[in-house]
Tab-separated table of C-alpha atoms in Angstrom:
chain	number	residue	atom	x	y	z
U	1	MET	CA	-92.783	2.610	31.990
U	2	GLY	CA	-92.454	-0.818	30.514
U	3	LEU	CA	-94.924	-2.737	28.416
U	4	LYS	CA	-97.654	-4.813	30.009
U	5	ARG	CA	-97.084	-8.313	28.688
U	6	ASP	CA	-99.604	-10.325	30.664
U	7	VAL	CA	-101.564	-11.680	27.648
U	8	SER	CA	-101.358	-15.360	26.725
U	9	LEU	CA	-99.442	-16.407	23.619
U	10	ALA	CA	-102.707	-17.376	21.931
U	11	THR	CA	-104.155	-13.934	22.508
U	12	GLY	CA	-100.919	-12.420	21.241
U	13	LEU	CA	-101.094	-14.510	18.076
U	14	ARG	CA	-104.716	-13.573	17.482
U	15	TYR	CA	-103.935	-9.869	17.832
U	16	ARG	CA	-104.779	-7.908	14.721
U	17	GLY	CA	-103.437	-4.400	14.509
U	18	PRO	CA	-104.626	-1.711	12.151
U	19	ALA	CA	-103.840	-1.590	8.353
U	20	GLY	CA	-100.633	-3.358	7.405
U	21	TYR	CA	-100.605	-5.855	10.274
U	22	LEU	CA	-100.966	-8.859	7.971
U	23	THR	CA	-98.016	-7.699	5.855
U	24	PHE	CA	-96.028	-7.022	9.046
U	25	ILE	CA	-96.507	-10.535	10.403
U	26	LEU	CA	-95.926	-12.132	6.973
U	27	HIS	CA	-92.784	-10.068	6.605
U	28	ARG	CA	-91.584	-11.452	9.930
U	29	ILE	CA	-92.517	-15.041	9.093
U	30	GLY	CA	-90.818	-14.695	5.707
U	31	GLY	CA	-87.672	-13.271	7.321
U	32	LEU	CA	-87.521	-15.998	9.922
U	33	GLY	CA	-88.248	-18.671	7.303
U	34	MET	CA	-85.394	-17.391	5.108
U	35	ALA	CA	-82.977	-17.016	8.043
U	36	THR	CA	-83.662	-20.612	9.112
U	37	PHE	CA	-83.469	-22.022	5.564
U	38	ILE	CA	-80.264	-20.145	4.652
U	39	THR	CA	-78.543	-20.996	7.882
U	40	VAL	CA	-79.303	-24.706	7.500
U	41	HIS	CA	-78.480	-24.594	3.760
U	42	VAL	CA	-75.087	-22.881	4.325
U	43	LEU	CA	-74.209	-25.239	7.189
U	44	ALA	CA	-75.205	-28.292	5.117
U	45	SER	CA	-73.151	-27.102	2.124
U	46	PHE	CA	-70.244	-26.307	4.378
U	47	VAL	CA	-70.274	-29.720	6.083
U	48	GLY	CA	-70.880	-31.469	2.746
U	49	GLY	CA	-70.511	-35.239	2.428
U	50	GLU	CA	-73.441	-37.563	3.060
U	51	VAL	CA	-74.961	-35.442	5.846
U	52	GLY	CA	-74.901	-32.308	3.739
U	53	ALA	CA	-76.326	-34.156	0.746
U	54	ALA	CA	-79.131	-35.653	2.830
U	55	ILE	CA	-80.127	-32.216	4.185
U	56	ASN	CA	-79.843	-30.547	0.801
U	57	HIS	CA	-82.092	-33.328	-0.577
U	58	ILE	CA	-84.998	-31.864	1.420
U	59	TYR	CA	-84.938	-28.770	-0.770
U	60	GLU	CA	-85.858	-30.768	-3.853
U	61	ASN	CA	-89.277	-31.365	-2.333
U	62	TRP	CA	-91.773	-29.131	-4.207
U	63	ALA	CA	-93.763	-28.276	-1.033
U	64	PHE	CA	-90.572	-26.994	0.600
U	65	GLN	CA	-89.669	-24.980	-2.488
U	66	ALA	CA	-93.179	-23.444	-2.523
U	67	PHE	CA	-92.676	-22.339	1.100
U	68	VAL	CA	-89.226	-20.876	0.483
U	69	PHE	CA	-90.415	-18.965	-2.578
U	70	PHE	CA	-93.316	-17.550	-0.590
U	71	CYS	CA	-90.862	-16.316	2.110
U	72	VAL	CA	-88.419	-14.836	-0.399
U	73	LEU	CA	-90.895	-13.222	-2.765
U	74	PHE	CA	-93.159	-11.781	-0.051
U	75	HIS	CA	-90.223	-10.456	1.961
U	76	ALA	CA	-88.702	-8.904	-1.181
U	77	ILE	CA	-91.893	-7.239	-2.440
U	78	ASN	CA	-93.076	-6.081	1.027
U	79	GLY	CA	-89.544	-4.879	1.792
U	80	LEU	CA	-89.580	-2.736	-1.375
U	81	ARG	CA	-92.788	-1.050	-0.151
U	82	ILE	CA	-91.328	-0.459	3.342
U	83	THR	CA	-88.091	0.928	1.880
U	84	LEU	CA	-89.786	3.278	-0.562
U	85	LEU	CA	-92.295	4.611	1.980
U	86	ASP	CA	-89.593	5.003	4.709
U	87	LEU	CA	-87.115	6.789	2.427
U	88	PHE	CA	-89.859	9.023	1.052
U	89	PRO	CA	-92.055	9.667	4.134
U	90	LYS	CA	-94.393	11.947	2.177
U	91	LEU	CA	-95.755	8.862	0.484
U	92	LEU	CA	-96.853	7.345	3.816
U	93	VAL	CA	-100.345	8.791	3.415
U	94	HIS	CA	-100.750	6.322	0.518
U	95	GLN	CA	-99.812	3.296	2.644
U	96	LYS	CA	-103.119	1.431	2.059
U	97	GLU	CA	-102.892	1.873	-1.674
U	98	ALA	CA	-99.279	0.754	-1.605
U	99	ILE	CA	-100.359	-2.450	0.148
U	100	TRP	CA	-102.950	-3.106	-2.533
U	101	ILE	CA	-100.354	-2.597	-5.258
U	102	GLU	CA	-98.047	-4.946	-3.367
U	103	TRP	CA	-100.649	-7.715	-3.409
U	104	ALA	CA	-101.331	-7.055	-7.086
U	105	VAL	CA	-97.647	-7.663	-7.789
U	106	PHE	CA	-97.114	-10.531	-5.361
U	107	ILE	CA	-100.128	-12.742	-6.137
U	108	PRO	CA	-99.556	-13.212	-9.908
U	109	LEU	CA	-95.795	-13.576	-9.497
U	110	TYR	CA	-96.101	-16.140	-6.729
U	111	ALA	CA	-98.885	-17.974	-8.569
U	112	LEU	CA	-96.588	-18.269	-11.610
U	113	CYS	CA	-93.705	-19.582	-9.477
U	114	LEU	CA	-96.032	-21.963	-7.714
U	115	TYR	CA	-97.290	-23.293	-11.052
U	116	VAL	CA	-93.722	-23.877	-12.267
U	117	ILE	CA	-92.611	-25.542	-9.022
U	118	VAL	CA	-95.662	-27.774	-8.624
U	119	SER	CA	-95.786	-28.884	-12.271
U	120	ALA	CA	-92.049	-29.645	-12.208
U	121	GLY	CA	-92.422	-31.433	-8.849
U	122	LEU	CA	-95.382	-33.598	-9.953
U	123	GLY	CA	-94.480	-34.029	-13.603
U	124	GLY	CA	-90.853	-34.950	-12.986
O	1	MET	CA	-85.349	15.517	27.770
O	2	LYS	CA	-87.935	16.437	25.230
O	3	GLU	CA	-88.654	13.553	22.882
O	4	LYS	CA	-87.884	14.322	19.232
O	5	SER	CA	-90.697	14.019	16.702
O	6	LYS	CA	-90.532	11.024	14.452
O	7	THR	CA	-91.799	12.995	11.471
O	8	LEU	CA	-88.507	14.856	11.182
O	9	SER	CA	-86.315	13.964	8.193
O	10	ILE	CA	-83.353	11.679	8.693
O	11	LYS	CA	-80.997	14.700	8.423
O	12	GLU	CA	-82.781	16.609	11.175
O	13	ARG	CA	-83.122	13.567	13.403
O	14	GLY	CA	-79.503	12.541	12.978
O	15	LEU	CA	-78.139	9.014	13.190
O	16	ALA	CA	-77.454	9.087	16.882
O	17	SER	CA	-77.504	5.424	17.843
O	18	PHE	CA	-76.375	2.068	16.463
O	19	GLU	CA	-80.040	1.180	16.055
O	20	SER	CA	-80.819	4.199	13.880
O	21	ILE	CA	-77.759	3.530	11.694
O	22	MET	CA	-78.912	-0.045	11.277
O	23	TRP	CA	-82.457	1.127	10.523
O	24	LEU	CA	-81.025	3.004	7.546
O	25	PHE	CA	-78.681	0.195	6.622
O	26	THR	CA	-81.618	-2.274	6.514
O	27	ARG	CA	-83.371	-0.088	3.925
O	28	LEU	CA	-80.296	0.727	1.885
O	29	SER	CA	-79.056	-2.875	1.887
O	30	ALA	CA	-82.515	-3.926	0.644
O	31	LEU	CA	-82.082	-1.572	-2.303
O	32	GLY	CA	-78.576	-2.922	-2.848
O	33	MET	CA	-79.875	-6.533	-2.875
O	34	TYR	CA	-82.563	-5.648	-5.449
O	35	ALA	CA	-79.818	-4.279	-7.679
O	36	LEU	CA	-77.587	-7.338	-7.258
O	37	ILE	CA	-80.510	-9.771	-7.806
O	38	LEU	CA	-81.637	-7.939	-10.918
O	39	PHE	CA	-78.043	-7.895	-12.112
O	40	ALA	CA	-77.720	-11.670	-11.646
O	41	MET	CA	-81.086	-12.233	-13.372
O	42	ILE	CA	-80.006	-10.197	-16.425
O	43	GLY	CA	-76.648	-12.035	-16.419
O	44	ALA	CA	-78.498	-15.391	-16.464
O	45	LEU	CA	-80.622	-14.282	-19.423
O	46	VAL	CA	-77.493	-13.102	-21.277
O	47	MET	CA	-75.831	-16.452	-20.627
O	48	GLY	CA	-78.673	-18.442	-22.156
O	49	ALA	CA	-81.180	-19.008	-19.396
O	50	ARG	CA	-84.030	-18.397	-21.804
O	51	ASN	CA	-83.591	-21.731	-23.509
O	52	ASN	CA	-82.169	-23.881	-20.688
O	53	MET	CA	-83.798	-22.777	-17.408
O	54	ASN	CA	-87.273	-22.401	-16.002
O	55	LEU	CA	-88.558	-19.463	-13.894
O	56	ALA	CA	-87.707	-21.112	-10.566
O	57	ASP	CA	-84.198	-21.984	-11.787
O	58	VAL	CA	-83.547	-18.370	-12.819
O	59	MET	CA	-84.811	-17.076	-9.499
O	60	ARG	CA	-82.639	-19.532	-7.542
O	61	TRP	CA	-79.585	-18.312	-9.463
O	62	SER	CA	-80.613	-14.638	-9.063
O	63	PHE	CA	-81.012	-14.818	-5.311
O	64	MET	CA	-77.573	-16.421	-5.004
O	65	PRO	CA	-75.480	-16.502	-8.195
O	66	ASN	CA	-73.400	-19.546	-7.269
O	67	VAL	CA	-72.602	-22.094	-9.939
O	68	THR	CA	-74.018	-25.009	-7.896
O	69	HIS	CA	-77.446	-23.387	-8.327
O	70	VAL	CA	-77.448	-24.116	-12.111
O	71	GLU	CA	-76.051	-27.645	-11.917
O	72	SER	CA	-79.524	-29.232	-12.041
O	73	THR	CA	-80.631	-27.219	-15.099
O	74	ASP	CA	-80.245	-27.916	-18.836
O	75	VAL	CA	-77.397	-25.374	-19.141
O	76	PRO	CA	-74.780	-27.224	-21.242
O	77	ASP	CA	-71.608	-25.323	-20.215
O	78	LEU	CA	-71.202	-24.292	-16.592
O	79	GLU	CA	-67.915	-22.425	-17.121
O	80	PRO	CA	-69.297	-18.900	-17.722
O	81	TRP	CA	-71.412	-19.302	-14.553
O	82	ALA	CA	-68.358	-20.070	-12.411
O	83	THR	CA	-66.143	-17.055	-13.216
O	84	PRO	CA	-64.525	-14.870	-10.482
O	85	PHE	CA	-66.875	-12.133	-11.703
O	86	TRP	CA	-69.904	-14.086	-10.511
O	87	LYS	CA	-68.126	-15.216	-7.387
O	88	LEU	CA	-67.531	-11.571	-6.477
O	89	THR	CA	-71.190	-10.745	-7.179
O	90	ALA	CA	-72.275	-13.715	-5.022
O	91	SER	CA	-69.845	-12.630	-2.260
O	92	ALA	CA	-71.229	-9.127	-2.251
O	93	LEU	CA	-74.800	-10.462	-2.075
O	94	LEU	CA	-73.836	-12.922	0.687
O	95	LEU	CA	-72.211	-10.273	2.917
O	96	VAL	CA	-74.969	-7.687	2.491
O	97	ALA	CA	-77.697	-10.308	3.018
O	98	THR	CA	-76.005	-11.782	6.106
O	99	ALA	CA	-75.714	-8.388	7.758
O	100	HIS	CA	-79.327	-7.513	6.813
O	101	GLY	CA	-80.672	-10.866	7.992
O	102	VAL	CA	-78.746	-11.195	11.248
O	103	HIS	CA	-79.770	-7.641	12.231
O	104	GLY	CA	-83.343	-8.540	11.404
O	105	LEU	CA	-83.130	-11.495	13.864
O	106	VAL	CA	-81.822	-9.085	16.545
O	107	VAL	CA	-84.783	-6.778	15.930
O	108	ILE	CA	-87.218	-9.664	16.279
O	109	ALA	CA	-85.460	-10.970	19.424
O	110	ASP	CA	-85.624	-7.491	20.965
O	111	ASP	CA	-89.415	-7.664	20.777
O	112	TYR	CA	-89.396	-10.636	23.123
O	113	ILE	CA	-86.141	-10.390	25.119
O	114	VAL	CA	-86.358	-7.155	27.042
O	115	THR	CA	-83.785	-7.459	29.869
O	116	GLU	CA	-80.452	-5.732	29.441
O	117	GLY	CA	-78.446	-8.919	30.025
O	118	GLY	CA	-80.613	-10.885	27.593
O	119	ARG	CA	-80.182	-8.288	24.899
O	120	LYS	CA	-76.433	-8.324	25.442
O	121	ILE	CA	-76.394	-12.131	24.880
O	122	VAL	CA	-78.497	-11.699	21.736
O	123	ARG	CA	-75.938	-9.200	20.421
O	124	LEU	CA	-73.007	-11.440	21.206
O	125	LEU	CA	-74.706	-14.408	19.477
O	126	SER	CA	-75.576	-12.265	16.485
O	127	ILE	CA	-71.906	-11.254	16.060
O	128	VAL	CA	-70.830	-14.918	16.218
O	129	MET	CA	-73.574	-15.896	13.726
O	130	MET	CA	-72.713	-13.065	11.348
O	131	ALA	CA	-68.990	-13.888	11.283
O	132	GLY	CA	-69.694	-17.639	11.031
O	133	MET	CA	-72.229	-17.397	8.186
O	134	SER	CA	-70.108	-14.898	6.221
O	135	LEU	CA	-66.949	-16.965	6.433
O	136	MET	CA	-68.720	-20.305	5.689
O	137	GLY	CA	-70.575	-18.680	2.771
O	138	LEU	CA	-67.425	-17.180	1.311
O	139	TRP	CA	-65.691	-20.573	1.591
O	140	ILE	CA	-68.562	-22.324	-0.195
O	141	ILE	CA	-68.692	-19.687	-2.995
O	142	TRP	CA	-64.935	-19.680	-3.680
O	143	THR	CA	-64.442	-23.461	-3.512
O	144	SER	CA	-67.497	-24.540	-5.592
């Protein structure tokens, strides 16, 4: 019993599982990114004052907003696929097609958000 | 003990452990959040977002319908955005999202922290974090 965990971190990070691994790891990165952002954001808003304002000022940066929107949108759209396939397990045979649909929804939506964020960030 | 097949339906498998209850909660809370987010988005459009907000503004409000999230937009009157109705919606979203998110962190931590004592510490920390974030969030929503 017990998992063998004697691979290096670099090997672990380079591991590529079968279909859906990219969405799995992006879902995890998105979730961690959101958890970190929301924790800091709530703490900063709770503390308030100059410290809170200084931290909340970071969010006005367009690159930061682009990252947060990636986390949120990917996590939400990938989560919808996971929820639907898990609650209706008969659909699991179509997992690959579901992932393609997911990208077809995510890429245009994120591109649109990115366009709005970057043009507002650079154009003022 | 013979291991139960994972292809059984939820009813046949039963919700025996805390983990399996939370597995279901994670999925159902996701559905709940989609509903709340869509609800806030429709609310924003009804309150005039079409003329005064851009796409990113609307999404920021939808993911957390708190009045401070529309302060930087061209919306002329913030009053309809700060009603108890929206504060209740934001509170519901906050509580569901905190439970969903903190449990997600526990799931990730369990992949790397495998000792019984370590997992107990993770659970204790998660309870503290969940209570802390929920209370601070509620305070922010109802005082802003």
